[in-house]
XYZ file of C-alpha atoms in Angstrom:
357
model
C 0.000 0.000 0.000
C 1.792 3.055 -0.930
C 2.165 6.195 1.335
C -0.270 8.935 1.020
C 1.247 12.291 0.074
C -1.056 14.994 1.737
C -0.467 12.510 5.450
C 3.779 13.758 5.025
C 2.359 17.088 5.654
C -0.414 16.641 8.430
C 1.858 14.224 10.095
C 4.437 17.388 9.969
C 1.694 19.697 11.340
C 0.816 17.037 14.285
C 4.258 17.325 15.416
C 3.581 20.616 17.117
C 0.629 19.793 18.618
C 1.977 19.165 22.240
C 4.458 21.916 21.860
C 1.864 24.112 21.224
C -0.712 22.817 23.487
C 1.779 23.184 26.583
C 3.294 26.354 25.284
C 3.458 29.293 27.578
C 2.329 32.391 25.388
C 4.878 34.839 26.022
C 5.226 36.973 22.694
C 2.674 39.471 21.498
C 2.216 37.627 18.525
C 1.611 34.152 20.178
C -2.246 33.844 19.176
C -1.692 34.943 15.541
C 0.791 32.532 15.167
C -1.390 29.913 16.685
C -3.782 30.905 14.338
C -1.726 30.693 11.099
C -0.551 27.064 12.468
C -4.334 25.792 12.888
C -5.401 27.257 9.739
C -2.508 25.337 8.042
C -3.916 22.567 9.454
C -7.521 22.575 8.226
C -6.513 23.288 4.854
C -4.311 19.652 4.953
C -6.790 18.050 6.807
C -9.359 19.243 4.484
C -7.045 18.125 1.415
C -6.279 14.647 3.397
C -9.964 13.447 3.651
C -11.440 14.955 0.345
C -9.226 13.471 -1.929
C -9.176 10.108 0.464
C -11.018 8.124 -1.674
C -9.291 9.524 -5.021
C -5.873 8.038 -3.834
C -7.428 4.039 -3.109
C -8.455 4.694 0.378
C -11.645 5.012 2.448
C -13.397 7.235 4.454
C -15.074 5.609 7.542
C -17.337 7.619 10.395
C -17.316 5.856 13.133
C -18.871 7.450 16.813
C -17.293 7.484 20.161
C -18.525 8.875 23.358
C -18.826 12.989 23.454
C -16.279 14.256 26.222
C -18.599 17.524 26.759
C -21.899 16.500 26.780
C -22.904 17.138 30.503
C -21.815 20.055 32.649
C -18.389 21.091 33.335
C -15.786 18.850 35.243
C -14.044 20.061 38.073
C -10.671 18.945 37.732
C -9.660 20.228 41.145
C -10.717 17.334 42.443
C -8.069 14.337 41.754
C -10.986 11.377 41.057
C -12.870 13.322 38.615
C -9.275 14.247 36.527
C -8.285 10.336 37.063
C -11.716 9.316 35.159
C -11.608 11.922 32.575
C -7.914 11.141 31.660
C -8.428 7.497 31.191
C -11.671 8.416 29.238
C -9.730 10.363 26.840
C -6.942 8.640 26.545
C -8.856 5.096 25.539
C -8.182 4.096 22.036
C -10.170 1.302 20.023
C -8.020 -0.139 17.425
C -9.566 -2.499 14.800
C -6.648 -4.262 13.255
C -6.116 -5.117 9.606
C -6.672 -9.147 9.413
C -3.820 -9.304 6.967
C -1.487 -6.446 6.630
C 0.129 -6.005 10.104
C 0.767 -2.517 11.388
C -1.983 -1.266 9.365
C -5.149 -0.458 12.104
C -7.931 2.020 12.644
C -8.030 3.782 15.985
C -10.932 5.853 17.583
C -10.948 8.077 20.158
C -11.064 10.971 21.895
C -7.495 11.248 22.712
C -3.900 12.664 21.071
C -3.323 10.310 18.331
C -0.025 9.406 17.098
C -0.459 9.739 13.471
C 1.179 7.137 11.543
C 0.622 6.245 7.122
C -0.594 3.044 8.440
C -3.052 3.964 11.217
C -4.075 7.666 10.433
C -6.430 8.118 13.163
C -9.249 10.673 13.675
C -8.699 13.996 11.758
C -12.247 15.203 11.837
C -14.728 15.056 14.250
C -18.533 16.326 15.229
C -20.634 16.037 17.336
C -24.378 15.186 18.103
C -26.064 14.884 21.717
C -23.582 12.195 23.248
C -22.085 11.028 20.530
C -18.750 12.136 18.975
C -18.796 10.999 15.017
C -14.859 10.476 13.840
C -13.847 10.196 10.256
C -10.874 8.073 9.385
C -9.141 7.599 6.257
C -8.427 4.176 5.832
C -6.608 1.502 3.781
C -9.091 -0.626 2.272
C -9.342 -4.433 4.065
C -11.091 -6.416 6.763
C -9.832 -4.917 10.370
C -10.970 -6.887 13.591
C -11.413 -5.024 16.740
C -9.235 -6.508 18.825
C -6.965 -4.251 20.749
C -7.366 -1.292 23.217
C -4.975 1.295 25.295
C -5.620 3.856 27.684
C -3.968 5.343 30.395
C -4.459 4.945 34.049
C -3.502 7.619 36.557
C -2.412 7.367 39.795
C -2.494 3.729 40.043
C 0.271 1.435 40.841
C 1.606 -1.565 38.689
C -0.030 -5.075 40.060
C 2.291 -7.950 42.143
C 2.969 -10.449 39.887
C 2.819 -14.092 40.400
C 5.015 -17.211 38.781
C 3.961 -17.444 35.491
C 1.178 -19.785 34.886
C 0.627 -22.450 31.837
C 0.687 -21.872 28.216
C -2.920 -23.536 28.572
C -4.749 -21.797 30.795
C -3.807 -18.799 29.739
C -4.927 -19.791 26.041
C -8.557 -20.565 27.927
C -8.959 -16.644 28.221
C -10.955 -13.953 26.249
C -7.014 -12.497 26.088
C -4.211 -10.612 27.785
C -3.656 -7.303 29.494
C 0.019 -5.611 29.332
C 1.342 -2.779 31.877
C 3.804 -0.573 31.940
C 4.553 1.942 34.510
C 4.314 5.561 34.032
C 4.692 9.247 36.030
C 2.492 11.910 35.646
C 2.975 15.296 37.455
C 0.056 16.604 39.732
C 0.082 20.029 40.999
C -1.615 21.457 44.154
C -1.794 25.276 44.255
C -0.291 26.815 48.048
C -1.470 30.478 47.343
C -5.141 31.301 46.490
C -5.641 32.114 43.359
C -9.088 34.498 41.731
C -10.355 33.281 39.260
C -9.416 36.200 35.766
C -12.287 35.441 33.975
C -9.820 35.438 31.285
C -9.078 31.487 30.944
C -9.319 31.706 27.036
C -7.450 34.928 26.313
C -4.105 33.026 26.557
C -3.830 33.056 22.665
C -4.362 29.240 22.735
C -7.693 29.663 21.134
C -10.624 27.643 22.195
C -12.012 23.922 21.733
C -10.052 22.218 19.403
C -7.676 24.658 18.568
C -6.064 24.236 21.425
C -5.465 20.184 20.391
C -4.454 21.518 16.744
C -7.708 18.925 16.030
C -10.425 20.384 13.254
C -13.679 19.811 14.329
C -15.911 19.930 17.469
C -16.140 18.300 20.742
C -12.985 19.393 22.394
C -14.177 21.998 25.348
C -13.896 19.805 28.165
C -9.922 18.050 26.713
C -9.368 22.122 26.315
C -9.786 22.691 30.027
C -7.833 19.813 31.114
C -4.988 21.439 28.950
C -5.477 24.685 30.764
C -5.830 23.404 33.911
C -2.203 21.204 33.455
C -0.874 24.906 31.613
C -2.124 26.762 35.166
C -0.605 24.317 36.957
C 3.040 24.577 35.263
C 2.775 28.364 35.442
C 1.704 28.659 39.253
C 4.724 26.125 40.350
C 7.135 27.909 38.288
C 5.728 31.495 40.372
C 6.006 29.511 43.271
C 1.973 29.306 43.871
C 1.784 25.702 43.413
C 3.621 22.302 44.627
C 4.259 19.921 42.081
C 4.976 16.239 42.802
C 4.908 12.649 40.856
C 2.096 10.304 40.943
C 1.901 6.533 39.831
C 0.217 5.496 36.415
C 0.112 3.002 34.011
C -0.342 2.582 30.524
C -2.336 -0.362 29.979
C -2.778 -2.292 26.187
C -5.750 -5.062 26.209
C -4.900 -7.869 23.986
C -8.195 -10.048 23.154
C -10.350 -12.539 20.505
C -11.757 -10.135 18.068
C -15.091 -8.659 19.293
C -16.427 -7.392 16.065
C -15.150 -6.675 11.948
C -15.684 -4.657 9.323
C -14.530 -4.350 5.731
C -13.797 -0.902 3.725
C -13.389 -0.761 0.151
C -11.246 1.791 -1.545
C -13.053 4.575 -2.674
C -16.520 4.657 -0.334
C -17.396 5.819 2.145
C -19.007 4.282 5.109
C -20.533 5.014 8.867
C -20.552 1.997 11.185
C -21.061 1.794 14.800
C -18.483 2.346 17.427
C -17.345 0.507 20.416
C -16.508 1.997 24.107
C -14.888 0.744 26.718
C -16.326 1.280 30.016
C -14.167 2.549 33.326
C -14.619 -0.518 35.222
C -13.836 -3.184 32.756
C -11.750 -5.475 31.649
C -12.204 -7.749 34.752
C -8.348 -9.449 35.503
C -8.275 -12.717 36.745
C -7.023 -12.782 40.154
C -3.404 -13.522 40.453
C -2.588 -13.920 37.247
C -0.413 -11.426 36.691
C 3.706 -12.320 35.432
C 6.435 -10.252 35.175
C 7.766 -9.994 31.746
C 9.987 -7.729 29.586
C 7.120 -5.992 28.758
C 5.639 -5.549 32.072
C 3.260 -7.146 33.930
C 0.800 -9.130 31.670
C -2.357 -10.035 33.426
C -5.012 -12.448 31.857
C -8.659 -11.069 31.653
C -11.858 -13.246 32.426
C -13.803 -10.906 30.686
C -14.219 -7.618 28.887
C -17.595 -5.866 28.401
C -17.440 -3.095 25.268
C -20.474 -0.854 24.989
C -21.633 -0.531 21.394
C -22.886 2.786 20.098
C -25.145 2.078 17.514
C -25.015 5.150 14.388
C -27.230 6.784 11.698
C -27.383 8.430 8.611
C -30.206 10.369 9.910
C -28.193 11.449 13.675
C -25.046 12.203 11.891
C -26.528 13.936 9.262
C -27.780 16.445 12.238
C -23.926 16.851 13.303
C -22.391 20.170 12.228
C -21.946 19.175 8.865
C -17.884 19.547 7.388
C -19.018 22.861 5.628
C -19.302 24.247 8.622
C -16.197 23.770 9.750
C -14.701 25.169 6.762
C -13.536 21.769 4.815
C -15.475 21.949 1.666
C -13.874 18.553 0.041
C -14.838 16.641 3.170
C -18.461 17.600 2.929
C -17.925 16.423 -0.689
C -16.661 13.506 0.357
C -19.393 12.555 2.305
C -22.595 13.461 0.488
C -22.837 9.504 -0.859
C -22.160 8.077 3.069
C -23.527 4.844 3.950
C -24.177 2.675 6.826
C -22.710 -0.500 7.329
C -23.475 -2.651 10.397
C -19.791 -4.030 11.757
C -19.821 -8.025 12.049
C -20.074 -9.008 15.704
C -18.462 -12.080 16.994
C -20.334 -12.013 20.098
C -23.948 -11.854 20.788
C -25.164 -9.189 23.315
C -25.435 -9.579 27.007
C -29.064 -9.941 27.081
C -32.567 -8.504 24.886
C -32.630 -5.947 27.392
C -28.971 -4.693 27.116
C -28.494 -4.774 22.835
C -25.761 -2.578 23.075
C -23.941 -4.407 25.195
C -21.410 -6.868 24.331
C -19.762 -8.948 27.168
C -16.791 -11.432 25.559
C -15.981 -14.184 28.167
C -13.285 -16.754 28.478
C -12.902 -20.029 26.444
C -13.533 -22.812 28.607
């Protein structure tokens, strides 16, 4: 599958997301540069998806979970941070059946773009739903890997490692690896401005370099993580490391679906739910990679899309990307294959894959 051009530059582009997220704006000139940079950005992104299709790949909308839908968090408070960070930094990956490397990731999180997995570059939203589109290579991809972070949690004991067989008897395998984040705790009371978004970050998804909608409440979280750098470095907040871990779930496919070059398609999308995967008890072994756990079972939420609801989205035009909303006027739906049945008639949408005994 060869490389597509326009990605070389977006990929470029991506590269001073974090930089620019984290930045501290000093200079005068700091929001009109931030400007230029995002508007750079939409233009590629714009070129990237509309001529998608044109250079032998897809285009697949797919719906996670909307971030801001609800009131504002207060991410004073360490539990509610903890749950939004692992929220936004799941990822659903649907795997190519034959062509390794090559994957389709959702999410509400920073992607790592990559030409073989170029992850979400436009999103919208709709009540609690957050519709994604994805260029993709054409092929079958199984969904049968997820990552997210987990803060302020420490790494499991492990346990002698158990047999090849029994571990073969499970829905699949969960890997950890240990990682710091920084928390900060202001000393000094501090007023609120009133003047949060006059930092010349911008607002909403300009602050993620991400074109689209559905980025207010990953905006604050930014801010509050900017505050947090600037009041410790004024000597108005203490700063100190806390325990995390960045977990990758390993399983049986769950569900497949198949893109075509050239269409475009809207399928449902898949969630992962805070207190899942359930481990099996003392099962986790220390490896190179970590500790790798076994899982008994892992329960995915599906979110079941439509023409009709994403059609009701803020459309690409408004966002300024006519050759998207090109792109997408002949969008259809195509149920993904599901490899297990749901939990019960009353629960549809939820899909519970158990071990293999």
């Amino acid at each position: 599958m060869p490389l597509f051009p326009p990605l070389a530059r977006v990929s470029l582009l991506a590269l001073f997301a974090p930089a620019l997220a984290l930045a501290q704006p000093a200079e005068p000139d700091f929001a009109a540069r931030t400007a230029a940079l995002v508007e750079r950005h939409r233009v590629n992104v714009d070129e990237l998806l509309g001529n998608a299709r044109q250079e032998g790949m897809a285009l697949l909308v797919i719906p996670t979970l909307n971030l801001d839908a609800g009131p504002q968090r207060d991410f004073e408070d360490d539990a509610t941070r903890d749950r939004f960070v692992r929220q936004r930094s799941t990822f659903v990956h649907w795997n190519h059946k034959t062509e390794e490397g090559y994957a389709i990731s959702a999410g509400a999180g920073d992607h790592k773009l990559d030409p073989t997995d170029p992850g979400p570059q436009f999103q919208t939203v709709r009540g609690k739903l957050l519709y994604q589109v994805i260029p993709v290579w054409p092929g079958e991809y199984r969904l049968n890997r997820i990552t997210y972070h987990q803060p302020r949690t420490e790494l499991p004991d492990t346990v002698p490692p158990q047999s090849a067989m029994e571990r073969l008897k499970k829905i699949g395998i969960a890997t950890l690896d240990y990682a710091v984040d920084r928390e900060f705790k202001m000393t000094t009371p501090k007023p609120p401005s009133g003047k949060e978004d006059e930092d010349g970050l911008g607002k909403g998804c300009e602050v993620l370099l991400r074109v689209g909608g559905g980025c207010d409440e990953a905006a604050r979280e930014v801010r509050w993580r900017i505050n947090g750098e600037i009041a410790f470095n004024a000597g108005q907040a203490d700063a100190a490391p806390a325990p995390g871990i960045e977990a990758e779930l390993l399983f049986a496919p769950i569900a497949a679906i198949t893109l075509v070059a050239g269409e475009a398609v809207l399928t449902d999308g898949f969630v992962l739910p805070v207190d899942q995967p359930v481990m099996t008890p003392d099962s986790c072994e220390d490896t190179s990679l970590g500790p790798t756990c076994t899982m008994d079972s892992l329960t995915l939420t599906r979110l079941p899309a439509s023409l009709d609801d994403f059609r009701q989205a803020p459309g690409a035009a408004s966002f300024n990307l006519p050759k998207l909303d090109a792109a997408l006027r002949d969008l259809t739906y195509r149920a993904p294959t599901l490899y297990y049945k749901p939990a019960s008639e009353a629960e549809p949408n939820v899909i519970r894959a158990v071990d293999r005994k």
